[in-house]
N, CA and C of each residue as an Amber inpcrd file, in Angstrom:
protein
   237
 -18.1990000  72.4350000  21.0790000 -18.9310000  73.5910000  20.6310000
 -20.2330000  73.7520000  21.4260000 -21.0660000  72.9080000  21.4700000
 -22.1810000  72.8840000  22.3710000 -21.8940000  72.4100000  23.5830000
 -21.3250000  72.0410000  23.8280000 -20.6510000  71.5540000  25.1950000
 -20.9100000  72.8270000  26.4090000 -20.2770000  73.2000000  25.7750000
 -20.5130000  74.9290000  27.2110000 -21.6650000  75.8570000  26.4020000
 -22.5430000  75.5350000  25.8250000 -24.1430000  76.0590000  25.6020000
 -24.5750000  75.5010000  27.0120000 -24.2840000  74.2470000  26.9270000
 -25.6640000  73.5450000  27.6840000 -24.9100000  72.8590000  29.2580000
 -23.1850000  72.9680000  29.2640000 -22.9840000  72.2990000  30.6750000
 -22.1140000  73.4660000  31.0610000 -21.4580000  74.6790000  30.7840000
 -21.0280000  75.5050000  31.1950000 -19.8380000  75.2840000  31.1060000
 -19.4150000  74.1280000  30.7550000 -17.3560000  73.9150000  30.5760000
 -17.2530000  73.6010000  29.1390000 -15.9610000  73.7070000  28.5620000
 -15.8030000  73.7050000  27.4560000 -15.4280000  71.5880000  27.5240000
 -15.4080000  71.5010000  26.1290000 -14.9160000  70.1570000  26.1530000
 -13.8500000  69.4750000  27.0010000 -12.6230000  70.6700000  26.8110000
 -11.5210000  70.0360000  27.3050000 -11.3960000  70.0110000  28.8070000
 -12.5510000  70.8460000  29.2380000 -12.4450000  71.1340000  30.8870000
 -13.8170000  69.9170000  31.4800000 -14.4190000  69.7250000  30.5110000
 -15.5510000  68.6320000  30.4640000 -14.7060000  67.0260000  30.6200000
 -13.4360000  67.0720000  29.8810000 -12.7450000  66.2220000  30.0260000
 -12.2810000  65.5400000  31.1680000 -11.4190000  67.0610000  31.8260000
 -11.0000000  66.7960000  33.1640000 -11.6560000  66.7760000  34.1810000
 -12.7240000  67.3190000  34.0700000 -13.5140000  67.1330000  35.3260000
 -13.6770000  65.1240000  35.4610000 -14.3340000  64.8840000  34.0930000
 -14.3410000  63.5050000  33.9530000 -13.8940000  62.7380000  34.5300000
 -12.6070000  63.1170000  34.2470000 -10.5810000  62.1430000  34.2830000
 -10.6960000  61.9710000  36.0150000 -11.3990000  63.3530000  36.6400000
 -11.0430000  63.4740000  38.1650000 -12.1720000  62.2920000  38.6080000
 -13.3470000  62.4790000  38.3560000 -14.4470000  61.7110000  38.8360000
 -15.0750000  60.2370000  38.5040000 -14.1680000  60.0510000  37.7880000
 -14.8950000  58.6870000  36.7020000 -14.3460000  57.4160000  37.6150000
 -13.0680000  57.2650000  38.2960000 -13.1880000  56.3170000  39.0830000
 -14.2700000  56.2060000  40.4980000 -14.7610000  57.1420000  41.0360000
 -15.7370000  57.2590000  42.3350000 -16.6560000  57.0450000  41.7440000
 -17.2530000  57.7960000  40.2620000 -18.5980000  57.4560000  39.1250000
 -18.8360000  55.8250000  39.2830000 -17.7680000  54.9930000  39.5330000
 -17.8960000  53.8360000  38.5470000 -18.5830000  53.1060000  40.2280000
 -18.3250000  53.6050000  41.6480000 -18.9350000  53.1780000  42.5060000
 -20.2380000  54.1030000  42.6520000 -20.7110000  54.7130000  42.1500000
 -21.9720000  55.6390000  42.4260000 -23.0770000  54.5440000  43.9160000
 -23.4520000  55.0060000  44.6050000 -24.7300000  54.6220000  45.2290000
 -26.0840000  55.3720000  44.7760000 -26.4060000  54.8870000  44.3480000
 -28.0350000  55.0720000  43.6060000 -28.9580000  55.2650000  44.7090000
 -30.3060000  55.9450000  44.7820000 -30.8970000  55.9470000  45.7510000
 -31.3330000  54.7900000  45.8800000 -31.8640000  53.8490000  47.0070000
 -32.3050000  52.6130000  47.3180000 -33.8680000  52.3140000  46.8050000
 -34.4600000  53.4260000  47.1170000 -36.3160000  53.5530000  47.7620000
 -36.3080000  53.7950000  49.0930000 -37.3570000  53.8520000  49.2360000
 -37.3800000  54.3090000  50.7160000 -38.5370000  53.1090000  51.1350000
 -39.0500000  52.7620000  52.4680000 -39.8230000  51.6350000  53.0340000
 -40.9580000  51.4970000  52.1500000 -41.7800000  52.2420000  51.7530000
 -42.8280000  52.6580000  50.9480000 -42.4110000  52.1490000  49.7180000
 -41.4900000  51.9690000  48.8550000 -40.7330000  51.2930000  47.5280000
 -41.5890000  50.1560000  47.1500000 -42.6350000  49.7290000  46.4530000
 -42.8650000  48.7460000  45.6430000 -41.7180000  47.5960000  45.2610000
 -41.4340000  48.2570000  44.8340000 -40.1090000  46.7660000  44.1950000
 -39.3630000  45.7720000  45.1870000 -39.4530000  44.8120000  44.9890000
 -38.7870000  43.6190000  45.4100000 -37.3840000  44.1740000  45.8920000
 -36.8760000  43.7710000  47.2570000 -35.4060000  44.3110000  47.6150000
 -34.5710000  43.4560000  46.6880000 -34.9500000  42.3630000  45.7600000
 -33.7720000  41.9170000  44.8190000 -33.8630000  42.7250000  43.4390000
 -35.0310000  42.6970000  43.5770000 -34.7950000  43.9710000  41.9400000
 -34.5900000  45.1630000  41.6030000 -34.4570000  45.9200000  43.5140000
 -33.6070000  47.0990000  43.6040000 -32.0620000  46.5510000  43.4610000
 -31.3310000  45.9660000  44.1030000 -30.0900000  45.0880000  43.6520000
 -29.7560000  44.9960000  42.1450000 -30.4730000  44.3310000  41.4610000
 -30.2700000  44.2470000  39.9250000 -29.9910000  45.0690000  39.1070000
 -30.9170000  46.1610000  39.6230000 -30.9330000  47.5670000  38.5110000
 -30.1840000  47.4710000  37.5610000 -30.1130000  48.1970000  36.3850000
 -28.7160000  48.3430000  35.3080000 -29.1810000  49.7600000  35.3640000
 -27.8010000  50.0100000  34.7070000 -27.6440000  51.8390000  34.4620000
 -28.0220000  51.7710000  33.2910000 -28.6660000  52.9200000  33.1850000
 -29.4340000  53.3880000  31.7960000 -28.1240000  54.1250000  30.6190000
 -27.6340000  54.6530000  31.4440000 -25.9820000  55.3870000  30.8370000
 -24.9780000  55.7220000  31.4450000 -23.8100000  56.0310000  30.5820000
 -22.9500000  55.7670000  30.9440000 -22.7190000  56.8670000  31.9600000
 -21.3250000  56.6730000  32.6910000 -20.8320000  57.8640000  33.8380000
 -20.4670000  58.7900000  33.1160000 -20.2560000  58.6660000  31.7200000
 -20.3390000  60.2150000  30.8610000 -21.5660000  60.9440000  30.9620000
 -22.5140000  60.0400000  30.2340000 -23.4710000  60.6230000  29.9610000
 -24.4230000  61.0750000  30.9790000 -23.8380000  60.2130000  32.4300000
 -24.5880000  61.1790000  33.4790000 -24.0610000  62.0520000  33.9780000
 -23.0230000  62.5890000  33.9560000 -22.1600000  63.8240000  34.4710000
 -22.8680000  64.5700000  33.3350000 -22.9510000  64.1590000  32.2740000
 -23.6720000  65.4980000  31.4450000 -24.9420000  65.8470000  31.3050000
 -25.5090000  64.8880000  32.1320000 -26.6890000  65.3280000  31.7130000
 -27.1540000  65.7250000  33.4190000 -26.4800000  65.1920000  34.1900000
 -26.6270000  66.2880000  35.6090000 -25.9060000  67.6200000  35.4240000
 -25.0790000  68.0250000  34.4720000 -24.6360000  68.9080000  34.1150000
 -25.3650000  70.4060000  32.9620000 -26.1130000  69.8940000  32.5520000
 -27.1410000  70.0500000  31.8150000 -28.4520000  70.5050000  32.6960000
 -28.7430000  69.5560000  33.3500000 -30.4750000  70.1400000  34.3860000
 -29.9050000  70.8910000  35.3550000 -28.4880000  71.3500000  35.6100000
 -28.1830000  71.9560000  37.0170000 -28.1060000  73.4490000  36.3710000
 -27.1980000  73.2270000  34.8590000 -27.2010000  74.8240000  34.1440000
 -28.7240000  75.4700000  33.6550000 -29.1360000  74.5530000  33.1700000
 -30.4220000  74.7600000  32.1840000 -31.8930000  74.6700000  33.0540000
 -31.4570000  73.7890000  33.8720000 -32.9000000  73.6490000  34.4360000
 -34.4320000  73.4000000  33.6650000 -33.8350000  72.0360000  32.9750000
 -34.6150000  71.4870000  32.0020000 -35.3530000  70.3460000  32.8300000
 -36.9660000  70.0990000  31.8880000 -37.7070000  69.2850000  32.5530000
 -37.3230000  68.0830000  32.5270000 -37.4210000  67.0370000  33.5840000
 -37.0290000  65.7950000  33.6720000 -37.4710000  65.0180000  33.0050000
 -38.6190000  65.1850000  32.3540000 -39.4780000  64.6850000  31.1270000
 -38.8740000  64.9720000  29.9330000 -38.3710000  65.7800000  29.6860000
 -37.3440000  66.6950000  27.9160000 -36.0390000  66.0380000  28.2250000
 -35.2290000  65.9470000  29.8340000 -34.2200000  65.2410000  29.4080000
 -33.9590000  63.4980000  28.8670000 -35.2440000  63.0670000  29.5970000
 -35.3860000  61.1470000  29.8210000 -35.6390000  61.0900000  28.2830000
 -36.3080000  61.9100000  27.5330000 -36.7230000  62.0040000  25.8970000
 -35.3830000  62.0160000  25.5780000 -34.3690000  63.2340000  25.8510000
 -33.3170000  63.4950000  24.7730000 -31.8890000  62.6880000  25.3260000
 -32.4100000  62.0250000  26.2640000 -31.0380000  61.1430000  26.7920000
 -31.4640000  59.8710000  26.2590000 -33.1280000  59.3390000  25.8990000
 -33.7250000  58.6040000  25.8590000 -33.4420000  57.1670000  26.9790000
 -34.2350000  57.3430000  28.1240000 -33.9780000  56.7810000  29.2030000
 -35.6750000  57.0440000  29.8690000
């Protein structure tokens, strides 16, 4: 029902997009930093994901339709 308010596909097409992408999701490359990066090159390595490959297809799905602040989504994804 809210599904295509806020990502533009309905559930069941929210599905398949999923079904298509969720094995390449599960290798994602994250940005690194760039030379300038503070962090230790082992604790860029470590990272953990904040959420899941659902919840980031939807919520890149979400700031691409809506064009919501990155501050309102890290609140409502809580991340």
């Amino acid at each position: 029902m809210y599904t295509y308010r806020y990502t533009g596909l309905s559930r069941d097409k929210l599905d398949l997009v999923f079904d298509l992408i969720e094995e390449k999701a599960k290798s994602l490359r994250y940005w690194k930093g760039s030379v300038d990066t503070n962090l230790p090159s082992s604790r860029k390595k470590n990272l953990q994901r904040k959420l899941s490959s659902w919840e980031e297809l939807v919520l890149t799905l979400v700031r691409t339709r809506k064009n919501f602040d990155v501050n309102f989504l890290a609140d409502t994804f809580k991340i």
